[in-house]
Tab-separated table of C-alpha atoms in Angstrom:
chain	number	residue	atom	x	y	z
A	1	MET	CA	-0.001	0.030	0.010
A	2	PRO	CA	1.419	3.455	-0.990
A	3	THR	CA	2.741	5.603	1.969
A	4	THR	CA	0.169	8.380	1.437
A	5	GLY	CA	-2.710	5.792	1.694
A	6	LEU	CA	-1.506	4.609	5.118
A	7	LYS	CA	-1.278	8.073	6.420
A	8	ALA	CA	-4.755	8.890	5.276
A	9	LYS	CA	-6.199	5.688	6.911
A	10	ALA	CA	-4.424	6.447	10.199
A	11	ALA	CA	-5.679	10.009	10.164
A	12	ARG	CA	-9.274	8.817	9.722
A	13	SER	CA	-8.840	6.169	12.472
A	14	GLY	CA	-7.569	8.872	14.923
A	15	ARG	CA	-10.466	11.163	14.308
A	16	ARG	CA	-12.990	8.333	14.873
A	17	LEU	CA	-11.127	7.452	18.085
A	18	GLU	CA	-11.387	11.072	19.188
A	19	ARG	CA	-15.166	11.211	18.587
A	20	GLU	CA	-15.777	7.944	20.518
A	21	THR	CA	-13.747	9.123	23.480
A	22	LEU	CA	-15.338	12.619	23.751
A	23	VAL	CA	-19.009	11.698	23.172
A	24	PRO	CA	-20.641	9.132	25.528
A	25	GLN	CA	-22.064	6.057	23.818
A	26	GLY	CA	-25.755	6.314	22.806
A	27	GLN	CA	-25.573	10.156	22.396
A	28	GLU	CA	-25.352	12.149	19.251
A	29	PRO	CA	-22.268	14.474	19.023
A	30	LEU	CA	-22.949	18.185	19.217
A	31	ALA	CA	-23.332	20.117	16.102
A	32	GLN	CA	-20.420	22.123	15.160
A	33	PRO	CA	-20.651	26.027	15.421
A	34	GLY	CA	-22.161	27.366	12.259
A	35	ALA	CA	-23.571	23.954	11.207
A	36	LEU	CA	-27.119	23.746	9.814
A	37	ASP	CA	-29.405	21.108	11.315
A	38	PRO	CA	-31.221	19.613	8.330
A	39	LEU	CA	-34.181	18.501	10.619
A	40	ALA	CA	-34.677	22.061	12.172
A	41	PRO	CA	-37.912	23.829	11.130
A	42	PRO	CA	-37.513	26.764	8.858
A	43	ALA	CA	-37.425	30.245	10.489
A	44	LEU	CA	-40.992	31.782	11.142
A	45	MET	CA	-41.503	34.915	9.072
A	46	ILE	CA	-44.443	37.081	10.473
A	47	PRO	CA	-45.820	39.541	8.018
A	48	ALA	CA	-45.767	43.135	9.305
A	49	THR	CA	-49.519	43.459	8.764
A	50	LEU	CA	-50.051	40.586	11.235
A	51	VAL	CA	-47.781	42.067	13.779
A	52	ASN	CA	-49.735	45.441	13.806
A	53	GLN	CA	-53.063	43.571	14.032
A	54	LEU	CA	-51.710	41.642	17.084
A	55	GLN	CA	-50.599	44.889	18.695
A	56	ALA	CA	-54.037	46.423	18.065
A	57	LEU	CA	-55.734	43.394	19.665
A	58	ILE	CA	-53.486	43.606	22.722
A	59	THR	CA	-54.455	47.312	23.149
A	60	GLN	CA	-58.145	46.418	22.887
A	61	LEU	CA	-57.779	43.667	25.435
A	62	SER	CA	-55.950	45.981	27.896
A	63	ASP	CA	-58.945	48.317	27.602
A	64	LEU	CA	-61.273	45.582	28.652
A	65	MET	CA	-59.100	44.681	31.690
A	66	PRO	CA	-60.676	45.591	35.195
A	67	GLN	CA	-59.453	49.023	36.194
A	68	VAL	CA	-60.809	52.103	37.839
A	69	ARG	CA	-60.831	55.154	35.554
A	70	SER	CA	-60.916	58.702	36.685
A	71	PRO	CA	-63.993	60.386	35.664
A	72	ASP	CA	-64.659	63.935	34.223
A	73	TRP	CA	-64.728	65.710	37.438
A	74	ASP	CA	-66.298	68.786	35.736
A	75	ALA	CA	-69.217	66.857	34.432
A	76	SER	CA	-71.254	66.913	37.730
A	77	VAL	CA	-71.027	67.362	41.412
A	78	ALA	CA	-72.611	64.054	42.024
A	79	PHE	CA	-71.533	60.606	40.938
A	80	ARG	CA	-72.693	57.083	41.145
A	81	TRP	CA	-70.344	54.030	41.542
A	82	ARG	CA	-71.052	51.534	38.750
A	83	ARG	CA	-69.924	47.998	38.158
A	84	ARG	CA	-70.200	45.927	34.972
A	85	PRO	CA	-69.120	42.308	34.680
A	86	SER	CA	-66.954	41.419	31.623
A	87	ALA	CA	-65.228	38.264	30.276
A	88	LEU	CA	-62.036	39.557	31.897
A	89	GLY	CA	-63.411	40.658	35.332
A	90	VAL	CA	-65.425	43.502	36.745
A	91	GLN	CA	-65.232	47.004	35.074
A	92	ALA	CA	-66.026	49.770	37.610
A	93	TRP	CA	-66.308	53.516	37.150
A	94	LEU	CA	-67.884	56.703	38.510
A	95	ALA	CA	-70.781	57.882	36.343
A	96	PRO	CA	-71.707	61.515	36.640
A	97	VAL	CA	-75.328	62.216	37.742
A	98	ARG	CA	-76.565	64.571	34.951
A	99	HIS	CA	-79.948	65.405	36.624
A	100	ARG	CA	-79.800	65.564	40.398
A	101	SER	CA	-82.238	66.448	42.951
A	102	ALA	CA	-82.801	70.246	43.424
A	103	LEU	CA	-84.054	69.865	46.926
A	104	SER	CA	-83.175	72.640	49.412
A	105	LEU	CA	-82.705	72.490	53.228
A	106	ASP	CA	-85.666	74.870	53.516
A	107	ASP	CA	-87.916	72.288	51.858
A	108	LEU	CA	-87.416	69.985	54.765
A	109	GLN	CA	-89.725	70.780	57.558
A	110	HIS	CA	-89.806	69.778	61.307
A	111	ILE	CA	-86.282	68.168	61.331
A	112	ASP	CA	-84.480	71.349	62.416
A	113	ASP	CA	-82.299	69.652	65.047
A	114	GLN	CA	-81.171	67.096	62.565
A	115	LYS	CA	-80.476	69.696	59.962
A	116	GLN	CA	-78.551	71.783	62.364
A	117	THR	CA	-76.263	68.841	63.350
A	118	LEU	CA	-75.566	67.885	59.666
A	119	VAL	CA	-75.060	71.339	58.385
A	120	ARG	CA	-72.475	71.913	61.177
A	121	ASN	CA	-70.657	68.778	60.464
A	122	THR	CA	-70.593	69.312	56.669
A	123	ARG	CA	-69.419	72.885	56.978
A	124	GLN	CA	-66.533	71.735	59.123
A	125	PHE	CA	-65.772	69.185	56.443
A	126	VAL	CA	-65.641	71.548	53.471
A	127	GLU	CA	-63.780	74.123	55.359
A	128	GLY	CA	-60.941	71.512	56.016
A	129	ARG	CA	-61.732	71.107	59.789
A	130	ALA	CA	-62.236	67.917	61.593
A	131	ALA	CA	-65.582	66.205	60.829
A	132	ASN	CA	-67.238	62.808	61.517
A	133	ASN	CA	-68.802	60.163	59.495
A	134	VAL	CA	-72.598	60.260	60.056
A	135	LEU	CA	-75.269	57.488	60.382
A	136	LEU	CA	-78.812	58.752	59.964
A	137	THR	CA	-81.244	56.294	61.525
A	138	GLY	CA	-85.073	56.152	62.053
A	139	SER	CA	-88.411	55.681	60.549
A	140	ARG	CA	-88.935	55.416	56.868
A	141	GLY	CA	-89.786	58.414	54.922
A	142	THR	CA	-88.765	60.939	57.540
A	143	GLY	CA	-86.105	62.800	55.470
A	144	LYS	CA	-82.909	60.843	56.040
A	145	SER	CA	-82.031	60.624	52.372
A	146	SER	CA	-83.464	64.040	51.352
A	147	VAL	CA	-81.486	65.894	53.839
A	148	ILE	CA	-78.173	64.431	52.501
A	149	LYS	CA	-79.124	65.441	48.875
A	150	ALA	CA	-80.078	68.938	50.203
A	151	LEU	CA	-76.629	69.166	51.765
A	152	LEU	CA	-74.960	68.724	48.532
A	153	ASN	CA	-77.022	71.477	46.956
A	154	ALA	CA	-76.114	73.795	49.928
A	155	PHE	CA	-72.306	73.068	49.942
A	156	HIS	CA	-71.366	72.026	46.275
A	157	SER	CA	-70.162	75.633	45.558
A	158	GLN	CA	-67.599	75.169	48.403
A	159	GLY	CA	-66.192	72.062	46.883
A	160	LEU	CA	-68.522	69.293	48.219
A	161	ARG	CA	-69.051	66.321	45.912
A	162	MET	CA	-71.045	63.293	46.480
A	163	ILE	CA	-70.608	59.667	45.441
A	164	GLU	CA	-73.570	57.376	45.766
A	165	VAL	CA	-72.693	53.632	46.438
A	166	ASP	CA	-75.075	50.724	46.510
A	167	LYS	CA	-74.793	48.359	49.329
A	168	ALA	CA	-73.695	45.508	47.059
A	169	ASP	CA	-70.791	47.652	45.853
A	170	LEU	CA	-69.345	48.649	49.184
A	171	VAL	CA	-66.654	45.974	48.656
A	172	ASP	CA	-65.076	48.600	46.358
A	173	LEU	CA	-64.936	51.340	48.957
A	174	PRO	CA	-61.137	51.082	49.282
A	175	ASP	CA	-60.764	51.663	45.470
A	176	ILE	CA	-63.132	54.626	45.529
A	177	VAL	CA	-61.209	56.211	48.521
A	178	GLU	CA	-57.954	55.812	46.595
A	179	LEU	CA	-59.428	57.224	43.441
A	180	VAL	CA	-60.361	60.512	45.105
A	181	ALA	CA	-57.693	60.770	47.735
A	182	GLU	CA	-55.510	63.220	45.754
A	183	ARG	CA	-58.540	65.342	44.551
A	184	PRO	CA	-58.931	68.963	46.057
A	185	GLU	CA	-62.665	68.518	46.407
A	186	ARG	CA	-64.324	67.105	49.521
A	187	PHE	CA	-66.325	63.835	48.920
A	188	VAL	CA	-69.201	62.458	50.862
A	189	ILE	CA	-69.824	58.839	50.076
A	190	PHE	CA	-73.532	58.323	50.361
A	191	CYS	CA	-74.849	54.852	51.280
A	192	ASP	CA	-78.677	54.826	51.354
A	193	ASP	CA	-80.927	52.417	53.264
A	194	LEU	CA	-77.973	50.517	54.713
A	195	SER	CA	-78.383	47.158	56.486
A	196	PHE	CA	-76.504	43.952	56.469
A	197	GLU	CA	-76.945	40.230	57.074
A	198	ALA	CA	-74.288	38.275	59.019
A	199	GLY	CA	-71.190	37.440	56.977
A	200	GLU	CA	-71.568	40.012	54.077
A	201	GLY	CA	-68.294	41.106	52.562
A	202	ALA	CA	-69.603	44.797	52.263
A	203	TYR	CA	-70.067	44.888	56.033
A	204	LYS	CA	-66.311	44.310	56.574
A	205	ALA	CA	-65.347	46.754	53.698
A	206	LEU	CA	-67.347	49.545	55.447
A	207	LYS	CA	-65.732	48.780	58.840
A	208	THR	CA	-62.355	49.026	57.245
A	209	VAL	CA	-62.975	52.319	55.496
A	210	LEU	CA	-64.501	53.894	58.523
A	211	ASP	CA	-61.827	53.134	60.972
A	212	GLY	CA	-60.191	49.587	60.718
A	213	SER	CA	-57.267	49.765	58.240
A	214	ILE	CA	-53.673	50.217	58.610
A	215	ALA	CA	-53.964	53.109	56.199
A	216	ALA	CA	-55.282	56.358	57.571
A	217	GLN	CA	-58.670	57.430	56.286
A	218	SER	CA	-58.304	60.113	53.640
A	219	ASP	CA	-59.010	63.641	54.951
A	220	ASN	CA	-61.210	64.529	51.945
A	221	VAL	CA	-63.661	61.592	52.349
A	222	LEU	CA	-66.573	61.103	54.762
A	223	VAL	CA	-69.327	58.396	54.826
A	224	TYR	CA	-72.869	59.428	55.210
A	225	ALA	CA	-75.234	56.507	55.569
A	226	THR	CA	-78.978	56.150	56.230
A	227	SER	CA	-80.514	53.096	57.862
A	228	ASN	CA	-83.829	51.938	59.520
A	229	ARG	CA	-81.661	49.950	61.845
A	230	ARG	CA	-79.423	51.769	64.408
A	231	HIS	CA	-76.853	48.873	64.570
A	232	LEU	CA	-77.248	48.016	60.782
A	233	MET	CA	-77.667	44.408	61.257
A	234	PRO	CA	-80.629	42.179	62.415
A	235	GLU	CA	-80.872	41.504	66.110
A	236	PHE	CA	-82.250	38.159	67.360
A	237	MET	CA	-83.649	37.138	70.781
A	238	ARG	CA	-81.066	34.214	71.014
A	239	GLU	CA	-78.308	36.816	71.136
A	240	ASN	CA	-79.365	37.805	74.647
A	241	LEU	CA	-78.501	34.354	75.881
A	242	GLU	CA	-74.944	35.155	75.166
A	243	THR	CA	-74.875	37.930	77.783
A	244	ARG	CA	-72.724	37.115	80.857
A	245	TYR	CA	-73.501	38.520	84.343
A	246	GLY	CA	-70.717	39.358	86.814
A	247	ASP	CA	-70.684	38.852	90.542
A	248	GLU	CA	-71.799	42.445	91.236
A	249	GLY	CA	-74.446	42.230	88.611
A	250	GLU	CA	-72.569	43.737	85.767
A	251	ILE	CA	-73.755	42.924	82.296
A	252	HIS	CA	-71.226	41.884	79.671
A	253	PRO	CA	-72.718	41.767	76.101
A	254	GLY	CA	-72.087	38.645	74.158
A	255	GLU	CA	-69.520	38.632	71.310
A	256	THR	CA	-72.234	38.561	68.593
A	257	VAL	CA	-73.900	41.698	70.058
A	258	GLU	CA	-70.446	43.374	70.328
A	259	GLU	CA	-69.710	42.632	66.722
A	260	LYS	CA	-72.950	44.227	65.491
A	261	ILE	CA	-72.544	47.337	67.577
A	262	SER	CA	-68.837	47.818	66.493
A	263	LEU	CA	-69.913	48.972	62.856
A	264	SER	CA	-72.382	51.691	64.097
A	265	GLU	CA	-69.952	52.904	66.684
A	266	ARG	CA	-67.467	53.770	63.982
A	267	PHE	CA	-69.788	56.547	62.927
A	268	GLY	CA	-68.835	59.561	64.902
A	269	LEU	CA	-72.362	61.099	64.768
A	270	TRP	CA	-75.682	59.336	65.180
A	271	VAL	CA	-78.587	61.403	63.854
A	272	PRO	CA	-81.999	60.028	64.702
A	273	PHE	CA	-85.220	60.741	62.760
A	274	TYR	CA	-88.682	60.423	64.142
A	275	PRO	CA	-92.355	59.934	62.813
A	276	PHE	CA	-94.330	63.003	62.284
A	277	SER	CA	-97.162	64.203	64.433
A	278	GLN	CA	-100.447	64.835	62.719
A	279	ASP	CA	-99.833	68.710	62.785
A	280	HIS	CA	-96.400	68.321	61.446
A	281	TYR	CA	-97.622	66.072	58.634
A	282	LEU	CA	-100.257	68.494	57.548
A	283	HIS	CA	-97.768	71.412	57.676
A	284	VAL	CA	-95.458	69.434	55.385
A	285	VAL	CA	-98.491	68.667	53.070
A	286	ALA	CA	-99.296	72.339	52.802
A	287	HIS	CA	-95.755	73.239	52.017
A	288	TRP	CA	-95.580	70.815	49.106
A	289	MET	CA	-99.003	71.689	47.733
A	290	GLY	CA	-98.002	75.342	47.885
A	291	GLN	CA	-94.779	74.514	45.932
A	292	LEU	CA	-96.801	72.753	43.297
A	293	GLY	CA	-99.118	75.627	42.775
A	294	ALA	CA	-102.119	75.119	45.153
A	295	SER	CA	-103.815	78.087	46.577
A	296	PRO	CA	-104.249	78.529	50.391
A	297	ALA	CA	-107.972	77.718	50.105
A	298	GLN	CA	-107.330	74.447	48.137
A	299	ILE	CA	-104.679	73.578	50.765
A	300	ASP	CA	-107.124	73.957	53.648
A	301	LYS	CA	-109.825	72.095	51.780
A	302	ALA	CA	-107.476	69.022	51.155
A	303	ARG	CA	-106.639	68.488	54.874
A	304	GLY	CA	-109.213	65.697	55.234
A	305	ASP	CA	-107.995	63.944	52.093
A	306	ALA	CA	-104.452	64.148	53.254
A	307	LEU	CA	-105.320	62.496	56.500
A	308	ARG	CA	-107.054	59.762	54.832
A	309	PHE	CA	-104.128	59.268	52.381
A	310	ALA	CA	-101.696	58.842	55.438
A	311	LEU	CA	-104.140	56.444	57.141
A	312	GLU	CA	-104.201	54.160	54.100
A	313	ARG	CA	-100.370	53.977	54.090
A	314	GLY	CA	-100.111	53.553	57.791
A	315	SER	CA	-97.595	56.372	57.967
A	316	ARG	CA	-97.437	60.157	58.535
A	317	SER	CA	-93.989	61.195	57.070
A	318	GLY	CA	-92.631	63.653	54.747
A	319	ARG	CA	-92.457	61.122	51.993
A	320	VAL	CA	-96.200	60.392	52.347
A	321	ALA	CA	-96.941	64.140	52.463
A	322	TRP	CA	-95.054	64.695	49.107
A	323	GLN	CA	-96.825	61.778	47.532
A	324	PHE	CA	-100.200	63.103	48.579
A	325	ALA	CA	-99.454	66.547	47.334
A	326	LYS	CA	-98.366	65.114	43.816
A	327	ASP	CA	-101.563	63.101	43.705
A	328	TRP	CA	-103.786	65.827	44.596
A	329	ILE	CA	-102.155	68.403	42.261
A	330	GLY	CA	-102.198	65.834	39.397
A	331	GLN	CA	-105.888	65.371	39.880
A	332	HIS	CA	-106.673	68.977	39.847
A	333	GLY	CA	-104.802	69.698	36.614
A	334	HIS	CA	-101.721	71.745	37.973
A	335	ARG	CA	-98.650	71.299	35.848
A	336	ARG	CA	-96.046	73.237	37.926
A	337	ARG	CA	-93.003	71.049	38.656
A	338	SER	CA	-91.549	70.693	42.071
A	339	ARG	CA	-87.948	71.267	43.113
A	340	ARG	CA	-88.188	67.969	45.034
A	341	SER	CA	-87.311	64.633	43.419
A	342	ASP	CA	-88.097	61.196	44.635
């Protein structure tokens, strides 16, 4: 065999031995740098138009993601908290109230003590002084909600704003407070006809916002709530059995009772409202009939009808007086619109 052939054969054997020494048996040798793998898939080429479409889709999806958007604060002085379920979660926002009640404090008769307390607290609030959260309790139709609406009309020119939140949405209270915390206006969060059942999440959220979080309550936010229940939760006879008696006759309320009282105690002011007497009821009827265009003679003639109207409804209240005035005026053809809204 020629010498050149022996050298070539030895070189091939040496390279084979080197590969067998460096690569464990049963494994494929690593590809050399720069080598192309014939089994690799071809490089994916994405058209520019498809990239643009994907980016637009991502933008649209981000708009649908749950987030709290800042409203147009100049659109109104009153807002409602709205929630809407979507495929990606719950969308929440503050919706401006375009047509709010034009009720004034002077329209509210025979609740002078309550008005005085609320006006004083609200004035302190809009002037940047210390003020309290307020719980308005008492009989239905006695002016609890109406006086809060009238307070907005009295103080909105001084920077007061109002946000109405339904009981079911109270779980969002921390988000609402955070949304308005840096605003220069003063916000009253209005919760109407508030009551809870045991274990409701909104109950805990309200407790936290009032006075139970590691974060301090925002200086520009107060909660004004109305309820027919002073302690906001149902009370049962069996809870009295949890009461413990000390050796000296001291009474120690049970834990269930303590828990129910704890929420109402977080309101710094309790403002009670009471049913109207017959004279007060008729006086309010006369006020609203006059606002709607009735003459003094017509008002005096309608007294008997007003009393029967209240008897049928089992209540003498400002709401019933307003409802009678609308009914009577409607029957007698007057068209003047009242400044009061339902």
